[in-house]
């Protein structure tokens, strides 16, 4: 449904990405210069962007002489791309050249270039906003190099260009096919039939994006009226007004009103539905109303009912079905939950719409949604270690499955550590192993297509390691959409606890799993895994063992800096864990750190104003029990550096602390370049931030007359004063 420029401007902007032959030669007509573009494509493929640029320049002049709007835009895109590649300052030159062509271009090329340039500025801002935080605007400073612009300047310029791109009424009469050379053709061109549609939808996409890095006023615009969900004709009559005139959401709403109003007049029903759906999605996502979900659902249902005879019915149904699918996520197995049948509602309406409009634009999306809802799943879980010779409680999670097949396989350590090429080989191996038990369990079919959980009793098992496979089919196959899940567990009387001691990296306590009594005489083996470069496999090596004492304690005695796993042996009872432990024990040594505490005479300075600072250098012992008082550091060399907005070094003072550990000095605030947050930093640690801004002294004076007489607590006091200049003083 959507169309976009076939060359991503971000690729030009970041100097990445290339154009494919299909991009460069698609949609060619007699006036699209297929031979010339084939030559340009070959030059680019051969790594000759300079020669390609020369060809593009010649083609640009030809397109201008022939007034071929589509090809003018295409050649400008490629010219910008190659210019950015060839010159160290090519990016800035390409942007400025594109801006110059935009200013000089005639309609409708001008509109397309404005939209492109707006996207370029917005994309550059998104990619580099982290660089620009802290920059402040200087009213008299704005160069042609957008790399020096602030966040607000870039966003404002992009917004202005997008608004200008849709100002010309003639774009409403220009078919989008006229720009086939620079537009990716969609499968539903009737949804965006004119150049105006193309440009307006691009502008809406820009304005509806909530840019969190922009400063928001206290009176910011919010969608707090139910009118935004009204039918299209009523929606266009709403007067959206707000003191927040720069709000992107406000501009997006006004543009959506204009698109809807345009197609209400021209009778393009498909384009009207497309715009109306975009409007409803936008207001639903951004409304602050508590009942917005109900309003959105009713609006979609009304639109769907009114267009039952139109192929767009499938697209409307898709949005409504997705809403029900989202609501199904709120379902919980509680009595009278209103969302229990939300998935079923979404499924039923999707099937009905697909049967009615099998080849409609939205039909493929509906089929995918149907597959999502009907996808089966089954999973079985037990405790990782269970007590022998007692029934085992398992948890079964399932969806769209009437019965579950499971079997339990006895694993031996050699088999359990076997490596497989992929899951198919693993599953085949497990299916060929003899099983201890195998059963089929009927699962409750609620008919709501929601995930459910139930519990299952597994018969008691003797000591050992086991694997349980669960599947929705008796073949335990994952082919043709079959679902198979598995997990390993141990049957053992052994349990243990782990702790870190004061002198040992690890300590373990072995106990009986049922009674909790300490187990003595349990052998604990320590295993390390090492990579064998010849076999390209991990090899397990036993690096030591220990025996639990009468209290069940185990104290490993291992080489330093080892990472290992455990294996417990107690008669015929063995337990191997997958958890790893490290015996690297770090005891921090005593360390002394130094820090410079700075003090400034103010928090904000004007350019070229002197910044006076003082500092005191202290040191403190780290990791000292109970802490230690800091000490001053006299007669110590220290460098104090001034950094600008971009973190670049401006100048440095070399000083020596006096007998009291203090320093003082001054810098001159930069008089050129970007203004905003700057800092002073010490070579021995410590920094302080401040701001450099352009501001004017107040042109007023307030004088308060001295108090006369004496007063007591809670007595009213009258203070008299005079104000001169531009000010308002309330007495």
PDB file of N, CA, C and O in Angstrom, residues 12-48:
ATOM      1  N   UNK A  12      22.503   7.448   1.118  1.00  0.00           N
ATOM      2  CA  UNK A  12      23.355   8.545   0.627  1.00  0.00           C
ATOM      3  C   UNK A  12      23.964   9.282   1.800  1.00  0.00           C
ATOM      4  O   UNK A  12      25.142   9.609   1.828  1.00  0.00           O
ATOM      5  N   UNK A  13      23.157   9.500   2.814  1.00  0.00           N
ATOM      6  CA  UNK A  13      23.574  10.321   3.938  1.00  0.00           C
ATOM      7  C   UNK A  13      24.714   9.682   4.708  1.00  0.00           C
ATOM      8  O   UNK A  13      25.645  10.333   5.154  1.00  0.00           O
ATOM      9  N   UNK A  14      24.647   8.379   4.888  1.00  0.00           N
ATOM     10  CA  UNK A  14      25.667   7.676   5.661  1.00  0.00           C
ATOM     11  C   UNK A  14      26.717   7.029   4.764  1.00  0.00           C
ATOM     12  O   UNK A  14      27.583   6.302   5.242  1.00  0.00           O
ATOM     13  N   UNK A  15      26.601   7.270   3.471  1.00  0.00           N
ATOM     14  CA  UNK A  15      27.558   6.746   2.502  1.00  0.00           C
ATOM     15  C   UNK A  15      27.625   5.236   2.509  1.00  0.00           C
ATOM     16  O   UNK A  15      28.684   4.630   2.427  1.00  0.00           O
ATOM     17  N   UNK A  16      26.467   4.595   2.664  1.00  0.00           N
ATOM     18  CA  UNK A  16      26.432   3.144   2.610  1.00  0.00           C
ATOM     19  C   UNK A  16      25.339   2.736   1.639  1.00  0.00           C
ATOM     20  O   UNK A  16      24.417   3.476   1.375  1.00  0.00           O
ATOM     21  N   UNK A  17      25.456   1.540   1.180  1.00  0.00           N
ATOM     22  CA  UNK A  17      24.415   0.994   0.315  1.00  0.00           C
ATOM     23  C   UNK A  17      24.680   1.343  -1.137  1.00  0.00           C
ATOM     24  O   UNK A  17      25.248   2.367  -1.466  1.00  0.00           O
ATOM     25  N   UNK A  18      24.272   0.474  -2.023  1.00  0.00           N
ATOM     26  CA  UNK A  18      24.371   0.719  -3.456  1.00  0.00           C
ATOM     27  C   UNK A  18      23.047   0.388  -4.092  1.00  0.00           C
ATOM     28  O   UNK A  18      22.193  -0.258  -3.494  1.00  0.00           O
ATOM     29  N   UNK A  19      22.883   0.838  -5.317  1.00  0.00           N
ATOM     30  CA  UNK A  19      21.640   0.597  -6.037  1.00  0.00           C
ATOM     31  C   UNK A  19      21.787  -0.622  -6.924  1.00  0.00           C
ATOM     32  O   UNK A  19      22.827  -0.848  -7.525  1.00  0.00           O
ATOM     33  N   UNK A  20      20.743  -1.428  -6.962  1.00  0.00           N
ATOM     34  CA  UNK A  20      20.793  -2.632  -7.782  1.00  0.00           C
ATOM     35  C   UNK A  20      20.375  -2.318  -9.204  1.00  0.00           C
ATOM     36  O   UNK A  20      19.785  -1.282  -9.491  1.00  0.00           O
ATOM     37  N   UNK A  21      20.660  -3.258 -10.091  1.00  0.00           N
ATOM     38  CA  UNK A  21      20.259  -3.063 -11.486  1.00  0.00           C
ATOM     39  C   UNK A  21      18.757  -2.927 -11.599  1.00  0.00           C
ATOM     40  O   UNK A  21      18.243  -2.159 -12.403  1.00  0.00           O
ATOM     41  N   UNK A  22      18.027  -3.660 -10.793  1.00  0.00           N
ATOM     42  CA  UNK A  22      16.573  -3.582 -10.850  1.00  0.00           C
ATOM     43  C   UNK A  22      16.111  -2.185 -10.457  1.00  0.00           C
ATOM     44  O   UNK A  22      15.223  -1.612 -11.070  1.00  0.00           O
ATOM     45  N   UNK A  23      16.725  -1.609  -9.407  1.00  0.00           N
ATOM     46  CA  UNK A  23      16.371  -0.265  -8.995  1.00  0.00           C
ATOM     47  C   UNK A  23      16.615   0.736 -10.119  1.00  0.00           C
ATOM     48  O   UNK A  23      15.836   1.651 -10.332  1.00  0.00           O
ATOM     49  N   UNK A  24      17.729   0.561 -10.805  1.00  0.00           N
ATOM     50  CA  UNK A  24      18.153   1.577 -11.754  1.00  0.00           C
ATOM     51  C   UNK A  24      17.454   1.461 -13.102  1.00  0.00           C
ATOM     52  O   UNK A  24      17.452   2.405 -13.878  1.00  0.00           O
ATOM     53  N   UNK A  25      16.867   0.344 -13.367  1.00  0.00           N
ATOM     54  CA  UNK A  25      16.273   0.179 -14.691  1.00  0.00           C
ATOM     55  C   UNK A  25      14.784  -0.111 -14.647  1.00  0.00           C
ATOM     56  O   UNK A  25      14.165  -0.271 -15.681  1.00  0.00           O
ATOM     57  N   UNK A  26      14.187  -0.175 -13.443  1.00  0.00           N
ATOM     58  CA  UNK A  26      12.772  -0.539 -13.405  1.00  0.00           C
ATOM     59  C   UNK A  26      11.902   0.601 -13.908  1.00  0.00           C
ATOM     60  O   UNK A  26      12.296   1.766 -13.945  1.00  0.00           O
ATOM     61  N   UNK A  27      10.704   0.259 -14.322  1.00  0.00           N
ATOM     62  CA  UNK A  27       9.707   1.233 -14.750  1.00  0.00           C
ATOM     63  C   UNK A  27      10.178   2.104 -15.917  1.00  0.00           C
ATOM     64  O   UNK A  27       9.763   3.241 -16.064  1.00  0.00           O
ATOM     65  N   UNK A  28      11.101   1.627 -16.725  1.00  0.00           N
ATOM     66  CA  UNK A  28      11.590   2.437 -17.834  1.00  0.00           C
ATOM     67  C   UNK A  28      10.551   2.550 -18.931  1.00  0.00           C
ATOM     68  O   UNK A  28       9.859   1.606 -19.283  1.00  0.00           O
ATOM     69  N   UNK A  29      10.455   3.759 -19.445  1.00  0.00           N
ATOM     70  CA  UNK A  29       9.649   4.002 -20.636  1.00  0.00           C
ATOM     71  C   UNK A  29      10.565   4.621 -21.668  1.00  0.00           C
ATOM     72  O   UNK A  29      11.772   4.743 -21.455  1.00  0.00           O
ATOM     73  N   UNK A  30      10.014   5.080 -22.774  1.00  0.00           N
ATOM     74  CA  UNK A  30      10.845   5.661 -23.821  1.00  0.00           C
ATOM     75  C   UNK A  30      11.574   6.906 -23.334  1.00  0.00           C
ATOM     76  O   UNK A  30      12.634   7.271 -23.845  1.00  0.00           O
ATOM     77  N   UNK A  31      11.014   7.602 -22.324  1.00  0.00           N
ATOM     78  CA  UNK A  31      11.613   8.837 -21.826  1.00  0.00           C
ATOM     79  C   UNK A  31      12.425   8.624 -20.561  1.00  0.00           C
ATOM     80  O   UNK A  31      12.761   9.584 -19.877  1.00  0.00           O
ATOM     81  N   UNK A  32      12.713   7.387 -20.190  1.00  0.00           N
ATOM     82  CA  UNK A  32      13.424   7.117 -18.951  1.00  0.00           C
ATOM     83  C   UNK A  32      14.887   6.772 -19.173  1.00  0.00           C
ATOM     84  O   UNK A  32      15.559   6.348 -18.234  1.00  0.00           O
ATOM     85  N   UNK A  33      15.403   6.948 -20.391  1.00  0.00           N
ATOM     86  CA  UNK A  33      16.817   6.796 -20.709  1.00  0.00           C
ATOM     87  C   UNK A  33      17.394   5.461 -20.232  1.00  0.00           C
ATOM     88  O   UNK A  33      18.384   5.430 -19.483  1.00  0.00           O
ATOM     89  N   UNK A  34      16.833   4.348 -20.629  1.00  0.00           N
ATOM     90  CA  UNK A  34      17.329   3.054 -20.128  1.00  0.00           C
ATOM     91  C   UNK A  34      18.784   2.777 -20.498  1.00  0.00           C
ATOM     92  O   UNK A  34      19.535   2.230 -19.695  1.00  0.00           O
ATOM     93  N   UNK A  35      19.197   3.158 -21.704  1.00  0.00           N
ATOM     94  CA  UNK A  35      20.580   2.891 -22.121  1.00  0.00           C
ATOM     95  C   UNK A  35      21.566   3.685 -21.277  1.00  0.00           C
ATOM     96  O   UNK A  35      22.613   3.174 -20.851  1.00  0.00           O
ATOM     97  N   UNK A  36      21.235   4.956 -21.038  1.00  0.00           N
ATOM     98  CA  UNK A  36      22.121   5.811 -20.240  1.00  0.00           C
ATOM     99  C   UNK A  36      22.256   5.284 -18.809  1.00  0.00           C
ATOM    100  O   UNK A  36      23.359   5.244 -18.243  1.00  0.00           O
ATOM    101  N   UNK A  37      21.143   4.876 -18.240  1.00  0.00           N
ATOM    102  CA  UNK A  37      21.199   4.375 -16.865  1.00  0.00           C
ATOM    103  C   UNK A  37      21.939   3.040 -16.790  1.00  0.00           C
ATOM    104  O   UNK A  37      22.589   2.734 -15.778  1.00  0.00           O
ATOM    105  N   UNK A  38      21.875   2.259 -17.851  1.00  0.00           N
ATOM    106  CA  UNK A  38      22.625   1.009 -17.867  1.00  0.00           C
ATOM    107  C   UNK A  38      24.123   1.291 -17.851  1.00  0.00           C
ATOM    108  O   UNK A  38      24.898   0.602 -17.170  1.00  0.00           O
ATOM    109  N   UNK A  39      24.545   2.347 -18.591  1.00  0.00           N
ATOM    110  CA  UNK A  39      25.964   2.725 -18.587  1.00  0.00           C
ATOM    111  C   UNK A  39      26.391   3.207 -17.198  1.00  0.00           C
ATOM    112  O   UNK A  39      27.485   2.867 -16.712  1.00  0.00           O
ATOM    113  N   UNK A  40      25.539   4.001 -16.545  1.00  0.00           N
ATOM    114  CA  UNK A  40      25.856   4.511 -15.205  1.00  0.00           C
ATOM    115  C   UNK A  40      25.960   3.358 -14.215  1.00  0.00           C
ATOM    116  O   UNK A  40      26.859   3.312 -13.366  1.00  0.00           O
ATOM    117  N   UNK A  41      25.051   2.407 -14.361  1.00  0.00           N
ATOM    118  CA  UNK A  41      25.075   1.232 -13.485  1.00  0.00           C
ATOM    119  C   UNK A  41      26.386   0.465 -13.643  1.00  0.00           C
ATOM    120  O   UNK A  41      26.997   0.043 -12.645  1.00  0.00           O
ATOM    121  N   UNK A  42      26.849   0.316 -14.865  1.00  0.00           N
ATOM    122  CA  UNK A  42      28.092  -0.427 -15.114  1.00  0.00           C
ATOM    123  C   UNK A  42      29.292   0.309 -14.532  1.00  0.00           C
ATOM    124  O   UNK A  42      30.184  -0.295 -13.932  1.00  0.00           O
ATOM    125  N   UNK A  43      29.324   1.630 -14.691  1.00  0.00           N
ATOM    126  CA  UNK A  43      30.433   2.409 -14.143  1.00  0.00           C
ATOM    127  C   UNK A  43      30.485   2.287 -12.624  1.00  0.00           C
ATOM    128  O   UNK A  43      31.557   2.173 -12.031  1.00  0.00           O
ATOM    129  N   UNK A  44      29.333   2.303 -11.996  1.00  0.00           N
ATOM    130  CA  UNK A  44      29.309   2.157 -10.534  1.00  0.00           C
ATOM    131  C   UNK A  44      29.778   0.768 -10.124  1.00  0.00           C
ATOM    132  O   UNK A  44      30.535   0.614  -9.165  1.00  0.00           O
ATOM    133  N   UNK A  45      29.312  -0.249 -10.845  1.00  0.00           N
ATOM    134  CA  UNK A  45      29.717  -1.618 -10.534  1.00  0.00           C
ATOM    135  C   UNK A  45      31.213  -1.810 -10.719  1.00  0.00           C
ATOM    136  O   UNK A  45      31.846  -2.600 -10.002  1.00  0.00           O
ATOM    137  N   UNK A  46      31.825  -1.058 -11.660  1.00  0.00           N
ATOM    138  CA  UNK A  46      33.264  -1.157 -11.916  1.00  0.00           C
ATOM    139  C   UNK A  46      34.073  -0.289 -10.949  1.00  0.00           C
ATOM    140  O   UNK A  46      35.295  -0.203 -11.071  1.00  0.00           O
ATOM    141  N   UNK A  47      33.406   0.371 -10.004  1.00  0.00           N
ATOM    142  CA  UNK A  47      34.107   1.201  -9.033  1.00  0.00           C
ATOM    143  C   UNK A  47      34.590   2.512  -9.610  1.00  0.00           C
ATOM    144  O   UNK A  47      35.664   3.003  -9.244  1.00  0.00           O
ATOM    145  N   UNK A  48      33.809   3.106 -10.525  1.00  0.00           N
ATOM    146  CA  UNK A  48      34.187   4.372 -11.161  1.00  0.00           C
ATOM    147  C   UNK A  48      33.115   5.433 -10.903  1.00  0.00           C
ATOM    148  O   UNK A  48      32.416   5.883 -11.815  1.00  0.00           O
TER     149      UNK A  48
END
